[in-house]
Amino acid sequence: MAEPSRHEPASTGDGAGTAVATPPRQIRDPDDALAWYRRMVVARRFEEETERAFRRGKIGGYLHVYSGQEAVAAGFLAEMRDDDIFFTAYRDHAHALFRGSPPGAVMAELFGKATGVARGKGGSMHLFDVPRGFYGGYGIVGGHIPLAVGAAYALRYQGGDRVCLCFMGDGAINSGGFHEAMNMAGLWGQEGLCPLLVIVENNQFAMGTPVARSSAVTDLASRFAAYGIPAERIDGMDFFTVRAAARRAIAAVRSSGRPVAIEALTYRFAGHGAADLFQPYRSREDVERARGRDPILILERRLREAGLLDDAAVAAAAAEAEAIVADAVRFAEESPAPPAEALHTDVYGADA
Ligand SMILES: Cc1ncc(C[n+]2csc(CCOP(=O)(O)OP(=O)(O)O)c2C)c(N)n1
């Protein structure tokens, strides 16, 4: 298993070498950095609450939480333009929150309520917020990757310089759709017609299978070379590192219309999903070690060092998160279930 703190060189599609960014010493925009810290604290608190709500029987279907990976989605979404779009898999709550979906509407979706971001029909794995450029939330591993490539092509076909981001897990990289889609992306990119940024969130596991047991080549960034897509591997636990890589990559994709990939090394602190109680595939010590590089604590330390955060501000952020999540739960609890007639809307073949 790759240690999140160890960054071996990753080859790039064009053989141009590796970039493991070091965090900038100066914090360019203190207010913005603080806002992202608070958002990450909200996302962590939100996930803790969803686990509790699942055990209380409030959330049907299944539940996968994002705790430990916050710096990845935060860093990339921070650099997206409002008119850009993105796709991700089923571990999607934080992505929605970071993109600005109201926490109440996200929680209501998990609770299966009509006020949810997908009107209560998607649940935890299928969050959507198209007006905000969030094109889902997919439960089929790798299923969204071809869709994201097609969407990127459509953006350029329609004109303009919008880009599409596609988040995916380390497990998804072994799905057939990944390889077919990356080949198309590489080809369309040669004509400047595929403004796609692929983000592999390498949290070390696909359910209970570590990367080394599912991928013959564990340097996942290197696998994009087969499709002529430049790629790099970064530390996904450091918000500033992620953000700097995101800025560079999004600018390159936007100006060239060619795909770029980034493998962000991260770690999932919780079980794979709500039923993964015993986690026999890893030890408590492994998890504790990884928690030593908690992305929220890393960012907190950086902000403290820069004199932007103190104990009182940390406590205030925690209290604010507590209140936001409590409001979200209340909103979800009090919202109505979808009406019975809604069974026949938003579906194919309703008249059949
Ligand atoms: C096509 C398909 N095969 C199998 C599954 C069962 N499954 C659900 S999650 C998962 C692991 C995916 O791992 P990864 O892509 O690394 O994402 P992570 O859970 O680590 O975020 C699998 C195999 C599925 N949902 N879809």
mmCIF file of C-alpha atoms and ligand atoms in Angstrom:
data_model
loop_
_atom_site.group_PDB
_atom_site.id
_atom_site.type_symbol
_atom_site.label_atom_id
_atom_site.label_comp_id
_atom_site.label_asym_id
_atom_site.label_seq_id
_atom_site.Cartn_x
_atom_site.Cartn_y
_atom_site.Cartn_z
ATOM 1 C CA MET A 1 0.000 0.000 0.000
ATOM 2 C CA ALA A 2 1.363 3.414 -0.879
ATOM 3 C CA GLU A 3 1.918 5.658 2.118
ATOM 4 C CA PRO A 4 0.129 8.963 1.581
ATOM 5 C CA SER A 5 3.255 10.764 2.715
ATOM 6 C CA ARG A 6 5.563 9.062 0.234
ATOM 7 C CA HIS A 7 5.504 10.344 -3.285
ATOM 8 C CA GLU A 8 7.443 8.311 -5.749
ATOM 9 C CA PRO A 9 8.016 9.879 -9.132
ATOM 10 C CA ALA A 10 5.087 9.459 -11.472
ATOM 11 C CA SER A 11 5.753 9.215 -15.155
ATOM 12 C CA THR A 12 3.824 11.472 -17.461
ATOM 13 C CA GLY A 13 2.183 10.706 -20.738
ATOM 14 C CA ASP A 14 4.765 12.586 -22.737
ATOM 15 C CA GLY A 15 7.755 11.535 -20.680
ATOM 16 C CA ALA A 16 8.173 15.079 -19.420
ATOM 17 C CA GLY A 17 8.892 14.027 -15.839
ATOM 18 C CA THR A 18 7.113 14.454 -12.563
ATOM 19 C CA ALA A 19 5.699 17.191 -10.462
ATOM 20 C CA VAL A 20 5.104 16.725 -6.761
ATOM 21 C CA ALA A 21 4.231 20.241 -5.769
ATOM 22 C CA THR A 22 5.558 21.698 -2.543
ATOM 23 C CA PRO A 23 3.148 23.938 -0.693
ATOM 24 C CA PRO A 24 3.639 27.638 -1.237
ATOM 25 C CA ARG A 25 5.041 29.472 1.791
ATOM 26 C CA GLN A 26 2.714 32.417 1.446
ATOM 27 C CA ILE A 27 -1.021 32.052 1.652
ATOM 28 C CA ARG A 28 -2.226 34.062 -1.317
ATOM 29 C CA ASP A 29 -5.761 34.744 -0.200
ATOM 30 C CA PRO A 30 -6.191 34.325 3.573
ATOM 31 C CA ASP A 31 -9.970 34.835 3.614
ATOM 32 C CA ASP A 32 -10.457 32.280 0.890
ATOM 33 C CA ALA A 33 -8.173 29.743 2.605
ATOM 34 C CA LEU A 34 -10.082 30.201 5.858
ATOM 35 C CA ALA A 35 -13.383 29.745 4.029
ATOM 36 C CA TRP A 36 -12.132 26.450 2.591
ATOM 37 C CA TYR A 37 -10.960 25.324 6.030
ATOM 38 C CA ARG A 38 -14.452 25.977 7.394
ATOM 39 C CA ARG A 39 -16.048 24.142 4.469
ATOM 40 C CA MET A 40 -13.849 21.111 5.100
ATOM 41 C CA VAL A 41 -14.819 21.146 8.786
ATOM 42 C CA VAL A 42 -18.499 21.250 7.766
ATOM 43 C CA ALA A 43 -18.014 18.342 5.362
ATOM 44 C CA ARG A 44 -16.354 16.198 8.065
ATOM 45 C CA ARG A 45 -19.088 17.010 10.565
ATOM 46 C CA PHE A 46 -21.729 16.334 7.912
ATOM 47 C CA GLU A 47 -20.289 12.871 7.261
ATOM 48 C CA GLU A 48 -20.190 12.003 10.963
ATOM 49 C CA GLU A 49 -23.847 12.902 11.167
ATOM 50 C CA THR A 50 -24.780 10.831 8.105
ATOM 51 C CA GLU A 51 -23.229 7.754 9.739
ATOM 52 C CA ARG A 52 -25.346 8.377 12.826
ATOM 53 C CA ALA A 53 -28.484 8.981 10.759
ATOM 54 C CA PHE A 54 -27.875 5.767 8.814
ATOM 55 C CA ARG A 55 -27.730 3.790 12.057
ATOM 56 C CA ARG A 56 -30.946 5.519 13.199
ATOM 57 C CA GLY A 57 -32.629 4.162 10.066
ATOM 58 C CA LYS A 58 -33.102 7.602 8.540
ATOM 59 C CA ILE A 59 -31.053 6.894 5.405
ATOM 60 C CA GLY A 60 -32.132 4.117 3.083
ATOM 61 C CA GLY A 61 -29.986 2.410 0.462
ATOM 62 C CA TYR A 62 -26.311 2.692 1.201
ATOM 63 C CA LEU A 63 -23.845 5.241 2.529
ATOM 64 C CA HIS A 64 -20.179 5.979 1.730
ATOM 65 C CA VAL A 65 -18.504 8.796 3.599
ATOM 66 C CA TYR A 66 -15.627 10.986 2.440
ATOM 67 C CA SER A 67 -13.799 11.617 5.733
ATOM 68 C CA GLY A 68 -10.051 11.793 5.130
ATOM 69 C CA GLN A 69 -10.281 12.807 1.483
ATOM 70 C CA GLU A 70 -11.612 16.362 1.901
ATOM 71 C CA ALA A 71 -8.532 18.159 0.594
ATOM 72 C CA VAL A 72 -8.932 16.506 -2.809
ATOM 73 C CA ALA A 73 -12.447 17.639 -3.670
ATOM 74 C CA ALA A 74 -11.905 20.978 -1.919
ATOM 75 C CA GLY A 75 -8.677 21.736 -3.783
ATOM 76 C CA PHE A 76 -10.095 20.947 -7.207
ATOM 77 C CA LEU A 77 -13.535 22.477 -6.746
ATOM 78 C CA ALA A 78 -11.905 25.637 -5.380
ATOM 79 C CA GLU A 79 -10.259 26.128 -8.770
ATOM 80 C CA MET A 80 -13.294 25.395 -10.951
ATOM 81 C CA ARG A 81 -15.121 28.214 -12.657
ATOM 82 C CA ASP A 82 -18.866 28.567 -11.991
ATOM 83 C CA ASP A 83 -19.707 27.432 -15.515
ATOM 84 C CA ASP A 84 -17.428 24.360 -15.427
ATOM 85 C CA ILE A 85 -18.942 20.955 -14.753
ATOM 86 C CA PHE A 86 -17.940 17.783 -12.898
ATOM 87 C CA PHE A 87 -18.790 14.124 -12.398
ATOM 88 C CA THR A 88 -17.896 11.817 -9.537
ATOM 89 C CA ALA A 89 -18.742 8.391 -8.114
ATOM 90 C CA TYR A 90 -20.881 7.519 -5.099
ATOM 91 C CA ARG A 91 -18.664 9.026 -2.361
ATOM 92 C CA ASP A 92 -20.139 12.342 -3.314
ATOM 93 C CA HIS A 93 -21.543 14.305 -0.371
ATOM 94 C CA ALA A 94 -18.545 16.569 0.132
ATOM 95 C CA HIS A 95 -18.303 17.326 -3.589
ATOM 96 C CA ALA A 96 -21.886 18.631 -3.518
ATOM 97 C CA LEU A 97 -21.290 20.668 -0.368
ATOM 98 C CA PHE A 98 -18.072 22.181 -1.719
ATOM 99 C CA ARG A 99 -19.810 23.135 -4.948
ATOM 100 C CA GLY A 100 -22.416 25.028 -2.953
ATOM 101 C CA SER A 101 -25.408 22.689 -2.791
ATOM 102 C CA PRO A 102 -27.300 23.625 0.387
ATOM 103 C CA PRO A 103 -26.444 21.174 3.209
ATOM 104 C CA GLY A 104 -30.167 20.774 3.941
ATOM 105 C CA ALA A 105 -30.899 19.713 0.364
ATOM 106 C CA VAL A 106 -27.990 17.244 0.427
ATOM 107 C CA MET A 107 -29.099 15.742 3.744
ATOM 108 C CA ALA A 108 -32.726 15.646 2.532
ATOM 109 C CA GLU A 109 -31.586 13.670 -0.501
ATOM 110 C CA LEU A 110 -29.927 11.131 1.772
ATOM 111 C CA PHE A 111 -33.160 10.939 3.769
ATOM 112 C CA GLY A 112 -35.128 10.321 0.541
ATOM 113 C CA LYS A 113 -37.116 13.534 0.837
ATOM 114 C CA ALA A 114 -38.774 15.593 -1.906
ATOM 115 C CA THR A 115 -36.609 18.610 -1.008
ATOM 116 C CA GLY A 116 -33.401 16.719 -1.787
ATOM 117 C CA VAL A 117 -31.049 17.776 -4.588
ATOM 118 C CA ALA A 118 -32.419 14.901 -6.714
ATOM 119 C CA ARG A 119 -35.955 15.200 -5.307
ATOM 120 C CA GLY A 120 -35.334 12.229 -3.029
ATOM 121 C CA LYS A 121 -34.932 9.766 -5.885
ATOM 122 C CA GLY A 122 -31.168 9.484 -5.996
ATOM 123 C CA GLY A 123 -30.069 9.028 -2.415
ATOM 124 C CA SER A 124 -26.505 9.127 -1.143
ATOM 125 C CA MET A 125 -24.876 7.685 -4.255
ATOM 126 C CA HIS A 126 -26.713 9.778 -6.844
ATOM 127 C CA LEU A 127 -26.512 13.392 -5.820
ATOM 128 C CA PHE A 128 -27.063 15.792 -8.726
ATOM 129 C CA ASP A 129 -27.065 19.571 -8.905
ATOM 130 C CA VAL A 130 -26.967 20.405 -12.593
ATOM 131 C CA PRO A 131 -27.551 24.160 -12.161
ATOM 132 C CA ARG A 132 -24.306 24.167 -10.167
ATOM 133 C CA GLY A 133 -22.509 22.036 -12.752
ATOM 134 C CA PHE A 134 -22.666 18.833 -10.704
ATOM 135 C CA TYR A 135 -23.623 16.040 -13.140
ATOM 136 C CA GLY A 136 -23.702 13.215 -10.523
ATOM 137 C CA GLY A 137 -23.122 10.959 -8.320
ATOM 138 C CA TYR A 138 -22.857 7.374 -9.837
ATOM 139 C CA GLY A 139 -23.101 4.003 -8.093
ATOM 140 C CA ILE A 140 -21.727 1.872 -10.913
ATOM 141 C CA VAL A 141 -17.965 1.831 -10.496
ATOM 142 C CA GLY A 142 -16.398 3.546 -13.508
ATOM 143 C CA GLY A 143 -19.819 4.076 -15.113
ATOM 144 C CA HIS A 144 -19.495 7.844 -15.108
ATOM 145 C CA ILE A 145 -16.117 7.996 -16.824
ATOM 146 C CA PRO A 146 -17.400 7.610 -20.416
ATOM 147 C CA LEU A 147 -20.157 10.125 -19.612
ATOM 148 C CA ALA A 148 -17.603 12.667 -18.437
ATOM 149 C CA VAL A 149 -15.525 12.219 -21.594
ATOM 150 C CA GLY A 150 -18.628 12.741 -23.730
ATOM 151 C CA ALA A 151 -19.600 15.789 -21.705
ATOM 152 C CA ALA A 152 -16.105 17.269 -22.112
ATOM 153 C CA TYR A 153 -16.353 16.743 -25.866
ATOM 154 C CA ALA A 154 -19.796 18.399 -25.869
ATOM 155 C CA LEU A 155 -18.481 21.439 -24.036
ATOM 156 C CA ARG A 156 -15.856 22.086 -26.717
ATOM 157 C CA TYR A 157 -18.225 21.164 -29.534
ATOM 158 C CA GLN A 158 -20.630 23.814 -28.298
ATOM 159 C CA GLY A 159 -17.829 26.390 -28.264
ATOM 160 C CA GLY A 160 -16.286 28.318 -25.382
ATOM 161 C CA ASP A 161 -13.642 27.228 -22.909
ATOM 162 C CA ARG A 162 -15.530 25.390 -20.189
ATOM 163 C CA VAL A 163 -13.895 22.298 -18.721
ATOM 164 C CA CYS A 164 -15.152 19.043 -17.228
ATOM 165 C CA LEU A 165 -13.666 17.416 -14.126
ATOM 166 C CA CYS A 166 -14.051 13.696 -13.530
ATOM 167 C CA PHE A 167 -13.283 12.345 -10.051
ATOM 168 C CA MET A 168 -12.874 8.595 -9.739
ATOM 169 C CA GLY A 169 -11.507 6.011 -7.312
ATOM 170 C CA ASP A 170 -8.393 3.872 -7.641
ATOM 171 C CA GLY A 171 -10.681 0.870 -8.128
ATOM 172 C CA ALA A 172 -12.480 2.489 -11.064
ATOM 173 C CA ILE A 173 -9.237 2.692 -13.019
ATOM 174 C CA ASN A 174 -9.504 -1.053 -13.657
ATOM 175 C CA SER A 175 -12.944 -0.896 -15.228
ATOM 176 C CA GLY A 176 -13.244 -1.420 -18.967
ATOM 177 C CA GLY A 177 -15.059 1.873 -19.424
ATOM 178 C CA PHE A 178 -12.055 3.744 -18.078
ATOM 179 C CA HIS A 179 -9.764 2.424 -20.803
ATOM 180 C CA GLU A 180 -12.209 2.905 -23.656
ATOM 181 C CA ALA A 181 -13.047 6.395 -22.499
ATOM 182 C CA MET A 182 -9.427 7.440 -21.939
ATOM 183 C CA ASN A 183 -8.541 6.288 -25.432
ATOM 184 C CA MET A 184 -11.303 8.468 -26.863
ATOM 185 C CA ALA A 185 -10.244 11.353 -24.634
ATOM 186 C CA GLY A 186 -6.657 11.017 -25.838
ATOM 187 C CA LEU A 187 -7.747 10.989 -29.479
ATOM 188 C CA TRP A 188 -10.209 13.863 -29.207
ATOM 189 C CA GLY A 189 -7.620 15.758 -27.193
ATOM 190 C CA GLN A 190 -5.226 15.629 -30.149
ATOM 191 C CA GLU A 191 -7.712 17.885 -31.923
ATOM 192 C CA GLY A 192 -8.245 20.078 -28.868
ATOM 193 C CA LEU A 193 -11.724 18.653 -28.400
ATOM 194 C CA CYS A 194 -11.597 17.088 -24.941
ATOM 195 C CA PRO A 195 -11.216 19.591 -22.085
ATOM 196 C CA LEU A 196 -11.221 16.918 -19.371
ATOM 197 C CA LEU A 197 -9.374 16.806 -16.059
ATOM 198 C CA VAL A 198 -9.349 13.323 -14.539
ATOM 199 C CA ILE A 199 -8.743 13.105 -10.805
ATOM 200 C CA VAL A 200 -7.928 9.673 -9.424
ATOM 201 C CA GLU A 201 -8.665 9.778 -5.718
ATOM 202 C CA ASN A 202 -6.275 7.039 -4.665
ATOM 203 C CA ASN A 203 -7.499 6.309 -1.147
ATOM 204 C CA GLN A 204 -5.532 3.043 -1.237
ATOM 205 C CA PHE A 205 -8.545 0.706 -1.322
ATOM 206 C CA ALA A 206 -11.377 -0.485 -3.538
ATOM 207 C CA MET A 207 -13.734 -1.805 -0.864
ATOM 208 C CA GLY A 208 -11.405 -4.263 0.929
ATOM 209 C CA THR A 209 -8.841 -4.612 -1.867
ATOM 210 C CA PRO A 210 -5.631 -2.606 -1.600
ATOM 211 C CA VAL A 211 -4.250 -1.077 -4.789
ATOM 212 C CA ALA A 212 -1.333 -3.517 -4.913
ATOM 213 C CA ARG A 213 -3.790 -6.419 -5.132
ATOM 214 C CA SER A 214 -5.986 -4.896 -7.818
ATOM 215 C CA SER A 215 -3.541 -3.015 -10.062
ATOM 216 C CA ALA A 216 -0.549 -4.668 -11.714
ATOM 217 C CA VAL A 217 1.014 -1.201 -11.936
ATOM 218 C CA THR A 218 0.481 0.706 -8.708
ATOM 219 C CA ASP A 219 1.785 4.035 -10.017
ATOM 220 C CA LEU A 220 -1.683 4.895 -11.275
ATOM 221 C CA ALA A 221 -0.650 8.181 -12.865
ATOM 222 C CA SER A 222 1.658 6.259 -15.193
ATOM 223 C CA ARG A 223 -1.283 4.370 -16.678
ATOM 224 C CA PHE A 224 -2.491 7.459 -18.542
ATOM 225 C CA ALA A 225 0.639 7.301 -20.707
ATOM 226 C CA ALA A 226 -1.069 4.565 -22.720
ATOM 227 C CA TYR A 227 -3.549 7.159 -23.943
ATOM 228 C CA GLY A 228 -1.201 10.093 -24.445
ATOM 229 C CA ILE A 229 -2.625 11.913 -21.433
ATOM 230 C CA PRO A 230 -0.097 13.804 -19.277
ATOM 231 C CA ALA A 231 -0.436 12.840 -15.634
ATOM 232 C CA GLU A 232 1.125 13.519 -12.268
ATOM 233 C CA ARG A 233 0.865 12.154 -8.752
ATOM 234 C CA ILE A 234 0.391 14.555 -5.861
ATOM 235 C CA ASP A 235 -0.087 14.566 -2.097
ATOM 236 C CA GLY A 236 -3.865 14.624 -1.782
ATOM 237 C CA MET A 237 -3.798 15.364 1.937
ATOM 238 C CA ASP A 238 -2.446 18.900 1.609
ATOM 239 C CA PHE A 239 -5.083 21.378 0.456
ATOM 240 C CA PHE A 240 -2.534 23.866 -0.875
ATOM 241 C CA THR A 241 -0.685 21.200 -2.850
ATOM 242 C CA VAL A 242 -3.933 19.971 -4.370
ATOM 243 C CA ARG A 243 -5.058 23.464 -5.167
ATOM 244 C CA ALA A 244 -1.801 24.431 -6.849
ATOM 245 C CA ALA A 245 -1.925 21.277 -8.996
ATOM 246 C CA ALA A 246 -5.584 21.938 -9.786
ATOM 247 C CA ARG A 247 -4.837 25.498 -10.883
ATOM 248 C CA ARG A 248 -2.079 24.383 -13.244
ATOM 249 C CA ALA A 249 -4.045 21.460 -14.648
ATOM 250 C CA ILE A 250 -7.309 23.339 -15.171
ATOM 251 C CA ALA A 251 -5.478 26.175 -16.939
ATOM 252 C CA ALA A 252 -3.731 23.653 -19.227
ATOM 253 C CA VAL A 253 -6.951 21.796 -20.032
ATOM 254 C CA ARG A 254 -8.878 25.008 -20.633
ATOM 255 C CA SER A 255 -6.350 26.517 -22.994
ATOM 256 C CA SER A 256 -5.520 23.347 -24.931
ATOM 257 C CA GLY A 257 -8.747 21.322 -25.004
ATOM 258 C CA ARG A 258 -6.565 18.314 -24.151
ATOM 259 C CA PRO A 259 -7.105 15.981 -21.193
ATOM 260 C CA VAL A 260 -4.833 15.919 -18.148
ATOM 261 C CA ALA A 261 -4.885 13.476 -15.214
ATOM 262 C CA ILE A 262 -3.866 13.800 -11.589
ATOM 263 C CA GLU A 263 -3.540 10.985 -9.090
ATOM 264 C CA ALA A 264 -4.102 12.367 -5.597
ATOM 265 C CA LEU A 265 -2.761 10.141 -2.828
ATOM 266 C CA THR A 266 -5.243 10.171 0.005
ATOM 267 C CA TYR A 267 -6.802 7.884 2.610
ATOM 268 C CA ARG A 268 -10.292 6.862 3.637
ATOM 269 C CA PHE A 269 -10.605 7.113 7.428
ATOM 270 C CA ALA A 270 -13.991 5.382 7.690
ATOM 271 C CA GLY A 271 -15.003 1.980 6.415
ATOM 272 C CA HIS A 272 -15.776 1.583 2.714
ATOM 273 C CA GLY A 273 -19.476 1.929 3.398
ATOM 274 C CA ALA A 274 -21.960 1.693 6.196
ATOM 275 C CA ALA A 275 -21.720 -2.114 6.370
ATOM 276 C CA ASP A 276 -17.919 -2.246 6.518
ATOM 277 C CA LEU A 277 -17.807 -2.475 10.296
ATOM 278 C CA PHE A 278 -14.743 -4.614 10.943
ATOM 279 C CA GLN A 279 -12.400 -3.624 8.110
ATOM 280 C CA PRO A 280 -10.392 -6.865 8.172
ATOM 281 C CA TYR A 281 -8.235 -5.665 5.281
ATOM 282 C CA ARG A 282 -6.350 -3.096 7.369
ATOM 283 C CA SER A 283 -5.231 -2.634 10.952
ATOM 284 C CA ARG A 284 -6.239 -0.017 13.468
ATOM 285 C CA GLU A 285 -2.602 1.094 13.479
ATOM 286 C CA ASP A 286 -2.705 1.739 9.718
ATOM 287 C CA VAL A 287 -5.727 3.968 10.149
ATOM 288 C CA GLU A 288 -4.205 5.766 13.131
ATOM 289 C CA ARG A 289 -1.016 6.387 11.166
ATOM 290 C CA ALA A 290 -3.017 7.829 8.292
ATOM 291 C CA ARG A 291 -4.966 10.017 10.690
ATOM 292 C CA GLY A 292 -1.655 11.604 11.587
ATOM 293 C CA ARG A 293 -1.943 13.292 8.201
ATOM 294 C CA ASP A 294 -5.553 14.352 8.530
ATOM 295 C CA PRO A 295 -6.106 16.913 5.735
ATOM 296 C CA ILE A 296 -8.108 19.187 8.013
ATOM 297 C CA LEU A 297 -5.371 19.202 10.648
ATOM 298 C CA ILE A 298 -2.698 19.818 8.001
ATOM 299 C CA LEU A 299 -4.608 22.843 6.742
ATOM 300 C CA GLU A 300 -5.325 23.969 10.294
ATOM 301 C CA ARG A 301 -1.595 23.828 11.097
ATOM 302 C CA ARG A 302 -0.721 25.854 7.996
ATOM 303 C CA LEU A 303 -3.292 28.493 8.865
ATOM 304 C CA ARG A 304 -2.085 28.649 12.465
ATOM 305 C CA GLU A 305 1.517 29.039 11.295
ATOM 306 C CA ALA A 306 0.414 31.905 9.076
ATOM 307 C CA GLY A 307 -1.259 33.551 12.054
ATOM 308 C CA LEU A 308 -4.696 33.201 10.492
ATOM 309 C CA LEU A 309 -6.198 30.755 12.957
ATOM 310 C CA ASP A 310 -6.102 30.326 16.738
ATOM 311 C CA ASP A 311 -7.867 28.114 19.271
ATOM 312 C CA ALA A 312 -10.881 30.412 19.390
ATOM 313 C CA ALA A 313 -11.271 30.423 15.604
ATOM 314 C CA VAL A 314 -10.936 26.629 15.467
ATOM 315 C CA ALA A 315 -13.643 26.291 18.132
ATOM 316 C CA ALA A 316 -15.833 28.777 16.259
ATOM 317 C CA ALA A 317 -15.469 26.793 13.017
ATOM 318 C CA ALA A 318 -16.455 23.596 14.854
ATOM 319 C CA ALA A 319 -19.484 25.285 16.426
ATOM 320 C CA GLU A 320 -20.520 26.745 13.086
ATOM 321 C CA ALA A 321 -20.264 23.309 11.465
ATOM 322 C CA GLU A 322 -22.300 21.792 14.274
ATOM 323 C CA ALA A 323 -25.068 24.345 13.730
ATOM 324 C CA ILE A 324 -25.073 23.971 9.928
ATOM 325 C CA VAL A 325 -25.344 20.191 10.169
ATOM 326 C CA ALA A 326 -28.018 20.328 12.888
ATOM 327 C CA ASP A 327 -30.045 22.642 10.624
ATOM 328 C CA ALA A 328 -29.549 20.266 7.693
ATOM 329 C CA VAL A 329 -30.812 17.307 9.727
ATOM 330 C CA ARG A 330 -33.805 19.290 10.960
ATOM 331 C CA PHE A 331 -34.642 20.361 7.405
ATOM 332 C CA ALA A 332 -34.354 16.769 6.174
ATOM 333 C CA GLU A 333 -36.452 15.385 9.030
ATOM 334 C CA GLU A 334 -39.218 17.940 8.528
ATOM 335 C CA SER A 335 -39.329 17.678 4.727
ATOM 336 C CA PRO A 336 -42.058 15.629 3.039
ATOM 337 C CA ALA A 337 -41.434 12.363 1.247
ATOM 338 C CA PRO A 338 -41.906 12.538 -2.540
ATOM 339 C CA PRO A 339 -45.589 12.218 -3.466
ATOM 340 C CA ALA A 340 -46.744 8.865 -4.853
ATOM 341 C CA GLU A 341 -47.308 10.461 -8.305
ATOM 342 C CA ALA A 342 -43.591 11.260 -8.485
ATOM 343 C CA LEU A 343 -43.042 7.554 -9.067
ATOM 344 C CA HIS A 344 -43.858 8.167 -12.726
ATOM 345 C CA THR A 345 -41.770 11.277 -13.306
ATOM 346 C CA ASP A 346 -38.055 11.427 -14.189
ATOM 347 C CA VAL A 347 -38.147 7.830 -15.450
ATOM 348 C CA TYR A 348 -37.872 6.263 -18.868
ATOM 349 C CA GLY A 349 -40.907 4.422 -20.215
ATOM 350 C CA ALA A 350 -43.404 5.709 -17.677
ATOM 351 C CA ASP A 351 -46.248 5.098 -20.130
ATOM 352 C CA ALA A 352 -45.132 1.578 -21.024
HETATM 353 C C1 LIG B 1 -19.504 -2.121 -11.963
HETATM 354 C C2 LIG B 1 -19.433 -2.319 -10.485
HETATM 355 N N1 LIG B 1 -18.742 -3.359 -9.968
HETATM 356 C C3 LIG B 1 -18.672 -3.539 -8.633
HETATM 357 C C4 LIG B 1 -19.312 -2.665 -7.783
HETATM 358 C C5 LIG B 1 -19.205 -2.880 -6.287
HETATM 359 N N2 LIG B 1 -18.331 -1.852 -5.704
HETATM 360 C C6 LIG B 1 -18.862 -0.802 -5.073
HETATM 361 S S1 LIG B 1 -17.690 0.237 -4.546
HETATM 362 C C7 LIG B 1 -16.449 -0.695 -5.162
HETATM 363 C C8 LIG B 1 -15.005 -0.271 -4.996
HETATM 364 C C9 LIG B 1 -14.610 0.916 -5.797
HETATM 365 O O1 LIG B 1 -13.405 1.438 -5.332
HETATM 366 P P1 LIG B 1 -12.832 2.837 -5.759
HETATM 367 O O2 LIG B 1 -13.150 3.091 -7.196
HETATM 368 O O3 LIG B 1 -11.399 2.857 -5.384
HETATM 369 O O4 LIG B 1 -13.645 3.915 -4.924
HETATM 370 P P2 LIG B 1 -13.666 4.210 -3.347
HETATM 371 O O5 LIG B 1 -14.772 3.347 -2.772
HETATM 372 O O6 LIG B 1 -12.344 3.865 -2.797
HETATM 373 O O7 LIG B 1 -14.019 5.641 -3.221
HETATM 374 C C10 LIG B 1 -16.965 -1.821 -5.773
HETATM 375 C C11 LIG B 1 -16.138 -2.859 -6.400
HETATM 376 C C12 LIG B 1 -20.038 -1.613 -8.354
HETATM 377 N N3 LIG B 1 -20.676 -0.707 -7.602
HETATM 378 N N4 LIG B 1 -20.066 -1.428 -9.684
#
